[in-house]
Short mmCIF file of N, CA and C in Angstrom, two decimals:
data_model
loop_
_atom_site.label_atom_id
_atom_site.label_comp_id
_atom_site.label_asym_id
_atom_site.label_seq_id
_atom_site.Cartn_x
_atom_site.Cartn_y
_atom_site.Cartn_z
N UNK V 1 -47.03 3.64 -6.00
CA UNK V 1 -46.25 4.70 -6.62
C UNK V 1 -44.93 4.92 -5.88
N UNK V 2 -45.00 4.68 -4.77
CA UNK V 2 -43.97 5.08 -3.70
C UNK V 2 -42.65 3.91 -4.39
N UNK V 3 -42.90 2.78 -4.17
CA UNK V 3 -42.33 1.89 -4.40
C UNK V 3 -41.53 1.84 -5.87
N UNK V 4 -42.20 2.23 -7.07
CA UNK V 4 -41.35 2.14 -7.84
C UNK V 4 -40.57 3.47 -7.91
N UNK V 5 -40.53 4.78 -7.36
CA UNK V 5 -39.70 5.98 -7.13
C UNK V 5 -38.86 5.05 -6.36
N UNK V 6 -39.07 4.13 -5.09
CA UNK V 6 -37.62 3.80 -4.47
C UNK V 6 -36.55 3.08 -5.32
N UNK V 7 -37.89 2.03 -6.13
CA UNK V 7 -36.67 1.37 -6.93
C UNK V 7 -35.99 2.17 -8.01
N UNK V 8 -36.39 3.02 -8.62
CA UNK V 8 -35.65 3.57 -9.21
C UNK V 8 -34.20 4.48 -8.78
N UNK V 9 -34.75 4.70 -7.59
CA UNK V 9 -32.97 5.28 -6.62
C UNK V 9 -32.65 4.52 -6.34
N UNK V 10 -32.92 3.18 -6.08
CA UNK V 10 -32.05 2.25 -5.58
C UNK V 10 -31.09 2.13 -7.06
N UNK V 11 -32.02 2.17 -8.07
CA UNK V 11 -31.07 1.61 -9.73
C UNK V 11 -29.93 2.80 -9.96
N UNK V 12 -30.82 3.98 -9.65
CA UNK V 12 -29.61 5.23 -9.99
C UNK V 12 -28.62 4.88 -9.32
N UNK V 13 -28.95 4.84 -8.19
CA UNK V 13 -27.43 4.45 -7.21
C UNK V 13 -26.29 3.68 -7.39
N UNK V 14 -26.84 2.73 -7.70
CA UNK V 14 -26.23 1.07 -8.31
C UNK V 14 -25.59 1.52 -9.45
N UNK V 15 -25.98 2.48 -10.70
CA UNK V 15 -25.58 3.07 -11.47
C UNK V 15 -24.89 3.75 -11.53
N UNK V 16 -24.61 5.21 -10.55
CA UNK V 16 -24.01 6.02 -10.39
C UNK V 16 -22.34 5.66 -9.66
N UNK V 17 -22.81 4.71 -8.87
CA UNK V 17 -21.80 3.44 -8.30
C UNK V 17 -20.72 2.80 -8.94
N UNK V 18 -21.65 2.53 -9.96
CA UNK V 18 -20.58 1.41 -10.97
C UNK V 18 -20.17 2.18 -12.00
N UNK V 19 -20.62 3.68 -12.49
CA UNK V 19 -19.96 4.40 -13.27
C UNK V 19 -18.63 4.96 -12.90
N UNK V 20 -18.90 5.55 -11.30
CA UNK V 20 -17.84 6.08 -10.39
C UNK V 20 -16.42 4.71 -10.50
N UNK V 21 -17.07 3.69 -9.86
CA UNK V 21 -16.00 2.56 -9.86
C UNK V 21 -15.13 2.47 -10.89
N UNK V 22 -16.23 2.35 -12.47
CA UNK V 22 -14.96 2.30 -13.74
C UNK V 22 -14.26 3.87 -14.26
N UNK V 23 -15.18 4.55 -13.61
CA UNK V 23 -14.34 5.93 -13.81
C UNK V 23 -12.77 5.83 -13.09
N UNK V 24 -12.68 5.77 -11.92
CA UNK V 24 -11.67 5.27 -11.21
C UNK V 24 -10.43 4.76 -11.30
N UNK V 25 -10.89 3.59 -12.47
CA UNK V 25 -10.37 2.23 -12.91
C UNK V 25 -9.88 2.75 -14.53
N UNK V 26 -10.33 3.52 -15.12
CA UNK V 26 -9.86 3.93 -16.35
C UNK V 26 -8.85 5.07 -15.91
N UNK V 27 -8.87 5.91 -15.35
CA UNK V 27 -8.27 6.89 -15.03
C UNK V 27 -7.22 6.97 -14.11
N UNK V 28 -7.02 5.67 -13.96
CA UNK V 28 -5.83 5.49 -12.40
C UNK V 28 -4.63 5.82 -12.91
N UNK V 29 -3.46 5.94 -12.31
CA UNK V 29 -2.21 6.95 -12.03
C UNK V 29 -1.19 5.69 -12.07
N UNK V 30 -0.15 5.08 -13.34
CA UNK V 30 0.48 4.11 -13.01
C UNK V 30 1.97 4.64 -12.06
N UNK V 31 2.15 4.32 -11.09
CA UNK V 31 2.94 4.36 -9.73
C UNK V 31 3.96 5.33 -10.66
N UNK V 32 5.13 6.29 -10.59
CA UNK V 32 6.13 6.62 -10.78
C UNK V 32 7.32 6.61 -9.80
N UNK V 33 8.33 6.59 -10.11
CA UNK V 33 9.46 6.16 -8.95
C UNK V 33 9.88 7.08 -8.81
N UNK V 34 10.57 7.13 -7.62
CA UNK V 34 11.48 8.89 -7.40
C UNK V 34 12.99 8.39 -7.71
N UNK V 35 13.94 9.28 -8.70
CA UNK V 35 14.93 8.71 -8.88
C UNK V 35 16.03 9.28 -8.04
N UNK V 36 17.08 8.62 -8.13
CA UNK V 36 18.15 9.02 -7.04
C UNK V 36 18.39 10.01 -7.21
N UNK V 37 19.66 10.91 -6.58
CA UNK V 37 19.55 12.22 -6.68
C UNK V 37 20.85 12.45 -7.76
N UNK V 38 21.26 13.24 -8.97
CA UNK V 38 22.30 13.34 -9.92
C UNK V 38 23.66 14.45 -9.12
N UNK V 39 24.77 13.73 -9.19
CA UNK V 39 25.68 14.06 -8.88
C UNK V 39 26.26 14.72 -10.28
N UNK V 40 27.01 16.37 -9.51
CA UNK V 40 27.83 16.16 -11.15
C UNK V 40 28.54 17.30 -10.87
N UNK V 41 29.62 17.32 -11.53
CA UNK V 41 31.28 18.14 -11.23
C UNK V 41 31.42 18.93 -12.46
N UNK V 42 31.50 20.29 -12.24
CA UNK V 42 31.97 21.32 -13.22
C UNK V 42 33.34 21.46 -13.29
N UNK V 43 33.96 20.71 -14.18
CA UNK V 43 34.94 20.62 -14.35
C UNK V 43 36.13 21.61 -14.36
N UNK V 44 35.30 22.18 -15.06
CA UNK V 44 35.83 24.06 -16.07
C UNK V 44 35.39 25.10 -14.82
N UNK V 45 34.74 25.03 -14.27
CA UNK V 45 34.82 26.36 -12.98
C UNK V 45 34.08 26.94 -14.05
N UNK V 46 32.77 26.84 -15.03
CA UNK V 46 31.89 27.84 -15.89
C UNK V 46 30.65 27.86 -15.49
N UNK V 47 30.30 27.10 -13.92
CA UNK V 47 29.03 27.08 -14.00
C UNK V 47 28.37 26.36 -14.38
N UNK V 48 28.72 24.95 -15.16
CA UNK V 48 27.65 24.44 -16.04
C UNK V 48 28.20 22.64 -15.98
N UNK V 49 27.04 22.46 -15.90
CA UNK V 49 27.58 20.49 -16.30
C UNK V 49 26.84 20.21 -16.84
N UNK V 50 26.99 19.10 -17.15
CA UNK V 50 26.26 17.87 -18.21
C UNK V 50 25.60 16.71 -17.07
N UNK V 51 24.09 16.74 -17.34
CA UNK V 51 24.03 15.71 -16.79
C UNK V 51 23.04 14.70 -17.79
N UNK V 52 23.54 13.50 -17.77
CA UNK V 52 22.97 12.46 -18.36
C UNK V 52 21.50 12.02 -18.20
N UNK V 53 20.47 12.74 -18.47
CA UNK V 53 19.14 12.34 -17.88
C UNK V 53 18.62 10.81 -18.59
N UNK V 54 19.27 10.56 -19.77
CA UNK V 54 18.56 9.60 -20.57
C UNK V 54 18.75 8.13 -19.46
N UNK V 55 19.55 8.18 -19.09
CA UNK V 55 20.41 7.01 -17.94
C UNK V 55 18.84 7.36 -16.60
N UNK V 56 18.57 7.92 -16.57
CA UNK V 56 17.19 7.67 -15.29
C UNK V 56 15.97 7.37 -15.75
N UNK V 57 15.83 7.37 -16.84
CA UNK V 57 14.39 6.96 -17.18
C UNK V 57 14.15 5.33 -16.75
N UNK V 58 14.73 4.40 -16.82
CA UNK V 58 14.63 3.25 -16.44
C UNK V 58 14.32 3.45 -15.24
N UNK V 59 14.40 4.11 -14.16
CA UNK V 59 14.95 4.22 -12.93
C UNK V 59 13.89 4.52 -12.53
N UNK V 60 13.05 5.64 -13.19
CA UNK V 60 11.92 6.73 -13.04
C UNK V 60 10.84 5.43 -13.39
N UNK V 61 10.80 5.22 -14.71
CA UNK V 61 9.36 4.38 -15.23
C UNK V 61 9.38 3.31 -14.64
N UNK V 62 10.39 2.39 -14.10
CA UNK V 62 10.94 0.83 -13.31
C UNK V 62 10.38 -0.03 -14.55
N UNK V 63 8.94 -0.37 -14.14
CA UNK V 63 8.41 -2.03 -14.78
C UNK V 63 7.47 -1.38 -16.19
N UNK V 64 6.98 0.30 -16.09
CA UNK V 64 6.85 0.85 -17.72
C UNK V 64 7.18 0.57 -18.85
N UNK V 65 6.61 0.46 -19.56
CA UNK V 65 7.21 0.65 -21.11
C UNK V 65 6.80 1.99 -21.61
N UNK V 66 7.20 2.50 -22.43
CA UNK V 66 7.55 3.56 -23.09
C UNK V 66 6.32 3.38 -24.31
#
């Protein structure tokens, strides 16, 4: 009796193991880049600029696709 209770934790384990592993593996984090820092000149003295964000996404995602 003893023996098949071990094998059966040995199987949970092995189980619980390889669920954890592809849990892991489905759920992983693809790298993001830190982008440089945006420079930008208020021309008008109003407080306010324009900055071009569409121009960093390449920069941000690198080898991503969209």
């Amino acid at each position: 009796m003893k023996t098949i209770i071990n094998i059966k934790k040995i199987v949970l384990k092995k189980l619980l193991f390889l669920l954890l592993l592809f849990a892991g593996i489905a759920y992983a984090q693809p790298p993001i880049n830190t982008p440089t820092v945006l420079i930008g000149c208020d021309d008008n003295f109003d407080g306010i600029a324009v900055f071009p964000l569409g121009s960093k996404i390449p920069e941000i995602l690198g080898s991503l696709n969209l």
